[in-house]
């Protein structure tokens, strides 16, 4: 299992089960990719809209959890617009970023693009979501360790970013 797959398996087993790979992880942005396979398609062999919503809620929830200081979060609203389809064999790139980080609620925007096979960069946007989450919920005693994997990967990302910043100043 590569690093993106093992990270996703630790952080969100449901996203991992459909092949999603988390790449960047911070309270200000999460990114990842999803190879479109038959496992995540509707009968017409295009990405199922519910899968796009699942990815949006998953990434927004992880981001909100980090941005809230690892308090428990709960999604209260998800709105999604689908612009284009992605077919079996395509790769979908995803970026989640906060629009509003408040004391009791957060709003996250999640965009999905088809990967351009010639540049490996973003191609046409296929969907855009808004996810609103409560973010001031206490973590029950029996779930105190629920965020440990997220903390581990976020700390590793922070350390790597600090090392890159130090190196780039030299």
PDB file of N, CA, C and O in Angstrom, residues 36-66:
ATOM      1  N   UNK A  36     -11.336   6.638 -10.859  1.00  0.00           N
ATOM      2  CA  UNK A  36     -12.730   6.240 -11.070  1.00  0.00           C
ATOM      3  C   UNK A  36     -12.751   4.798 -11.566  1.00  0.00           C
ATOM      4  O   UNK A  36     -12.244   4.489 -12.639  1.00  0.00           O
ATOM      5  N   UNK A  37     -13.310   3.928 -10.746  1.00  0.00           N
ATOM      6  CA  UNK A  37     -13.439   2.496 -11.064  1.00  0.00           C
ATOM      7  C   UNK A  37     -14.918   2.114 -11.007  1.00  0.00           C
ATOM      8  O   UNK A  37     -15.758   2.899 -10.550  1.00  0.00           O
ATOM      9  N   UNK A  38     -15.209   0.908 -11.416  1.00  0.00           N
ATOM     10  CA  UNK A  38     -16.596   0.431 -11.377  1.00  0.00           C
ATOM     11  C   UNK A  38     -17.160   0.475  -9.956  1.00  0.00           C
ATOM     12  O   UNK A  38     -18.364   0.644  -9.769  1.00  0.00           O
ATOM     13  N   UNK A  39     -16.287   0.365  -8.960  1.00  0.00           N
ATOM     14  CA  UNK A  39     -16.713   0.374  -7.554  1.00  0.00           C
ATOM     15  C   UNK A  39     -17.388   1.680  -7.145  1.00  0.00           C
ATOM     16  O   UNK A  39     -18.197   1.706  -6.242  1.00  0.00           O
ATOM     17  N   UNK A  40     -17.052   2.799  -7.822  1.00  0.00           N
ATOM     18  CA  UNK A  40     -17.609   4.095  -7.422  1.00  0.00           C
ATOM     19  C   UNK A  40     -18.479   4.722  -8.515  1.00  0.00           C
ATOM     20  O   UNK A  40     -18.721   5.921  -8.506  1.00  0.00           O
ATOM     21  N   UNK A  41     -18.967   3.889  -9.429  1.00  0.00           N
ATOM     22  CA  UNK A  41     -19.783   4.396 -10.534  1.00  0.00           C
ATOM     23  C   UNK A  41     -21.239   3.956 -10.428  1.00  0.00           C
ATOM     24  O   UNK A  41     -21.549   2.950  -9.808  1.00  0.00           O
ATOM     25  N   UNK A  42     -22.084   4.721 -11.082  1.00  0.00           N
ATOM     26  CA  UNK A  42     -23.482   4.318 -11.227  1.00  0.00           C
ATOM     27  C   UNK A  42     -23.589   3.456 -12.489  1.00  0.00           C
ATOM     28  O   UNK A  42     -22.578   3.254 -13.171  1.00  0.00           O
ATOM     29  N   UNK A  43     -24.755   2.921 -12.806  1.00  0.00           N
ATOM     30  CA  UNK A  43     -24.858   1.956 -13.918  1.00  0.00           C
ATOM     31  C   UNK A  43     -24.391   2.466 -15.285  1.00  0.00           C
ATOM     32  O   UNK A  43     -24.061   1.672 -16.160  1.00  0.00           O
ATOM     33  N   UNK A  44     -24.331   3.789 -15.485  1.00  0.00           N
ATOM     34  CA  UNK A  44     -23.895   4.325 -16.766  1.00  0.00           C
ATOM     35  C   UNK A  44     -22.381   4.512 -16.841  1.00  0.00           C
ATOM     36  O   UNK A  44     -21.865   5.193 -17.716  1.00  0.00           O
ATOM     37  N   UNK A  45     -21.656   3.907 -15.883  1.00  0.00           N
ATOM     38  CA  UNK A  45     -20.188   3.890 -15.859  1.00  0.00           C
ATOM     39  C   UNK A  45     -19.580   5.284 -15.682  1.00  0.00           C
ATOM     40  O   UNK A  45     -18.509   5.576 -16.200  1.00  0.00           O
ATOM     41  N   UNK A  46     -20.287   6.149 -14.960  1.00  0.00           N
ATOM     42  CA  UNK A  46     -19.743   7.454 -14.580  1.00  0.00           C
ATOM     43  C   UNK A  46     -19.795   7.561 -13.058  1.00  0.00           C
ATOM     44  O   UNK A  46     -20.582   6.877 -12.390  1.00  0.00           O
ATOM     45  N   UNK A  47     -18.937   8.430 -12.523  1.00  0.00           N
ATOM     46  CA  UNK A  47     -18.837   8.603 -11.080  1.00  0.00           C
ATOM     47  C   UNK A  47     -20.210   8.885 -10.480  1.00  0.00           C
ATOM     48  O   UNK A  47     -20.929   9.770 -10.938  1.00  0.00           O
ATOM     49  N   UNK A  48     -20.565   8.143  -9.465  1.00  0.00           N
ATOM     50  CA  UNK A  48     -21.841   8.302  -8.770  1.00  0.00           C
ATOM     51  C   UNK A  48     -21.818   9.616  -7.997  1.00  0.00           C
ATOM     52  O   UNK A  48     -20.837   9.933  -7.310  1.00  0.00           O
ATOM     53  N   UNK A  49     -22.880  10.408  -8.108  1.00  0.00           N
ATOM     54  CA  UNK A  49     -22.956  11.681  -7.400  1.00  0.00           C
ATOM     55  C   UNK A  49     -22.849  11.517  -5.897  1.00  0.00           C
ATOM     56  O   UNK A  49     -22.303  12.385  -5.202  1.00  0.00           O
ATOM     57  N   UNK A  50     -23.336  10.418  -5.374  1.00  0.00           N
ATOM     58  CA  UNK A  50     -23.233  10.159  -3.935  1.00  0.00           C
ATOM     59  C   UNK A  50     -21.790   9.969  -3.497  1.00  0.00           C
ATOM     60  O   UNK A  50     -21.430  10.295  -2.367  1.00  0.00           O
ATOM     61  N   UNK A  51     -20.953   9.457  -4.388  1.00  0.00           N
ATOM     62  CA  UNK A  51     -19.534   9.298  -4.075  1.00  0.00           C
ATOM     63  C   UNK A  51     -18.880  10.683  -3.969  1.00  0.00           C
ATOM     64  O   UNK A  51     -18.079  10.929  -3.065  1.00  0.00           O
ATOM     65  N   UNK A  52     -19.242  11.585  -4.869  1.00  0.00           N
ATOM     66  CA  UNK A  52     -18.733  12.955  -4.779  1.00  0.00           C
ATOM     67  C   UNK A  52     -19.138  13.586  -3.448  1.00  0.00           C
ATOM     68  O   UNK A  52     -18.336  14.267  -2.802  1.00  0.00           O
ATOM     69  N   UNK A  53     -20.362  13.356  -3.024  1.00  0.00           N
ATOM     70  CA  UNK A  53     -20.845  13.889  -1.740  1.00  0.00           C
ATOM     71  C   UNK A  53     -20.118  13.236  -0.568  1.00  0.00           C
ATOM     72  O   UNK A  53     -19.758  13.907   0.408  1.00  0.00           O
ATOM     73  N   UNK A  54     -19.864  11.942  -0.654  1.00  0.00           N
ATOM     74  CA  UNK A  54     -19.123  11.225   0.382  1.00  0.00           C
ATOM     75  C   UNK A  54     -17.715  11.799   0.545  1.00  0.00           C
ATOM     76  O   UNK A  54     -17.256  12.048   1.661  1.00  0.00           O
ATOM     77  N   UNK A  55     -17.049  12.038  -0.574  1.00  0.00           N
ATOM     78  CA  UNK A  55     -15.702  12.613  -0.544  1.00  0.00           C
ATOM     79  C   UNK A  55     -15.749  14.012   0.072  1.00  0.00           C
ATOM     80  O   UNK A  55     -14.925  14.359   0.927  1.00  0.00           O
ATOM     81  N   UNK A  56     -16.729  14.814  -0.338  1.00  0.00           N
ATOM     82  CA  UNK A  56     -16.850  16.182   0.184  1.00  0.00           C
ATOM     83  C   UNK A  56     -17.050  16.178   1.694  1.00  0.00           C
ATOM     84  O   UNK A  56     -16.355  16.891   2.424  1.00  0.00           O
ATOM     85  N   UNK A  57     -17.969  15.374   2.179  1.00  0.00           N
ATOM     86  CA  UNK A  57     -18.239  15.337   3.621  1.00  0.00           C
ATOM     87  C   UNK A  57     -17.028  14.795   4.382  1.00  0.00           C
ATOM     88  O   UNK A  57     -16.675  15.298   5.444  1.00  0.00           O
ATOM     89  N   UNK A  58     -16.370  13.782   3.836  1.00  0.00           N
ATOM     90  CA  UNK A  58     -15.210  13.205   4.514  1.00  0.00           C
ATOM     91  C   UNK A  58     -14.069  14.198   4.666  1.00  0.00           C
ATOM     92  O   UNK A  58     -13.522  14.367   5.764  1.00  0.00           O
ATOM     93  N   UNK A  59     -13.711  14.886   3.576  1.00  0.00           N
ATOM     94  CA  UNK A  59     -12.593  15.829   3.651  1.00  0.00           C
ATOM     95  C   UNK A  59     -12.950  17.057   4.484  1.00  0.00           C
ATOM     96  O   UNK A  59     -12.130  17.531   5.282  1.00  0.00           O
ATOM     97  N   UNK A  60     -14.165  17.574   4.316  1.00  0.00           N
ATOM     98  CA  UNK A  60     -14.578  18.734   5.110  1.00  0.00           C
ATOM     99  C   UNK A  60     -14.595  18.395   6.602  1.00  0.00           C
ATOM    100  O   UNK A  60     -14.176  19.212   7.431  1.00  0.00           O
ATOM    101  N   UNK A  61     -15.030  17.210   6.948  1.00  0.00           N
ATOM    102  CA  UNK A  61     -15.064  16.804   8.357  1.00  0.00           C
ATOM    103  C   UNK A  61     -13.663  16.699   8.950  1.00  0.00           C
ATOM    104  O   UNK A  61     -13.423  17.154  10.074  1.00  0.00           O
ATOM    105  N   UNK A  62     -12.726  16.119   8.184  1.00  0.00           N
ATOM    106  CA  UNK A  62     -11.349  16.040   8.684  1.00  0.00           C
ATOM    107  C   UNK A  62     -10.754  17.431   8.858  1.00  0.00           C
ATOM    108  O   UNK A  62     -10.107  17.726   9.866  1.00  0.00           O
ATOM    109  N   UNK A  63     -10.970  18.287   7.871  1.00  0.00           N
ATOM    110  CA  UNK A  63     -10.450  19.648   7.960  1.00  0.00           C
ATOM    111  C   UNK A  63     -11.048  20.414   9.128  1.00  0.00           C
ATOM    112  O   UNK A  63     -10.332  21.096   9.872  1.00  0.00           O
ATOM    113  N   UNK A  64     -12.351  20.296   9.312  1.00  0.00           N
ATOM    114  CA  UNK A  64     -13.027  20.995  10.412  1.00  0.00           C
ATOM    115  C   UNK A  64     -12.550  20.461  11.760  1.00  0.00           C
ATOM    116  O   UNK A  64     -12.388  21.220  12.719  1.00  0.00           O
ATOM    117  N   UNK A  65     -12.308  19.171  11.840  1.00  0.00           N
ATOM    118  CA  UNK A  65     -11.812  18.566  13.087  1.00  0.00           C
ATOM    119  C   UNK A  65     -10.454  19.176  13.449  1.00  0.00           C
ATOM    120  O   UNK A  65     -10.219  19.561  14.596  1.00  0.00           O
ATOM    121  N   UNK A  66      -9.573  19.286  12.460  1.00  0.00           N
ATOM    122  CA  UNK A  66      -8.261  19.897  12.720  1.00  0.00           C
ATOM    123  C   UNK A  66      -8.395  21.375  13.061  1.00  0.00           C
ATOM    124  O   UNK A  66      -7.795  21.855  14.024  1.00  0.00           O
TER     125      UNK A  66
END
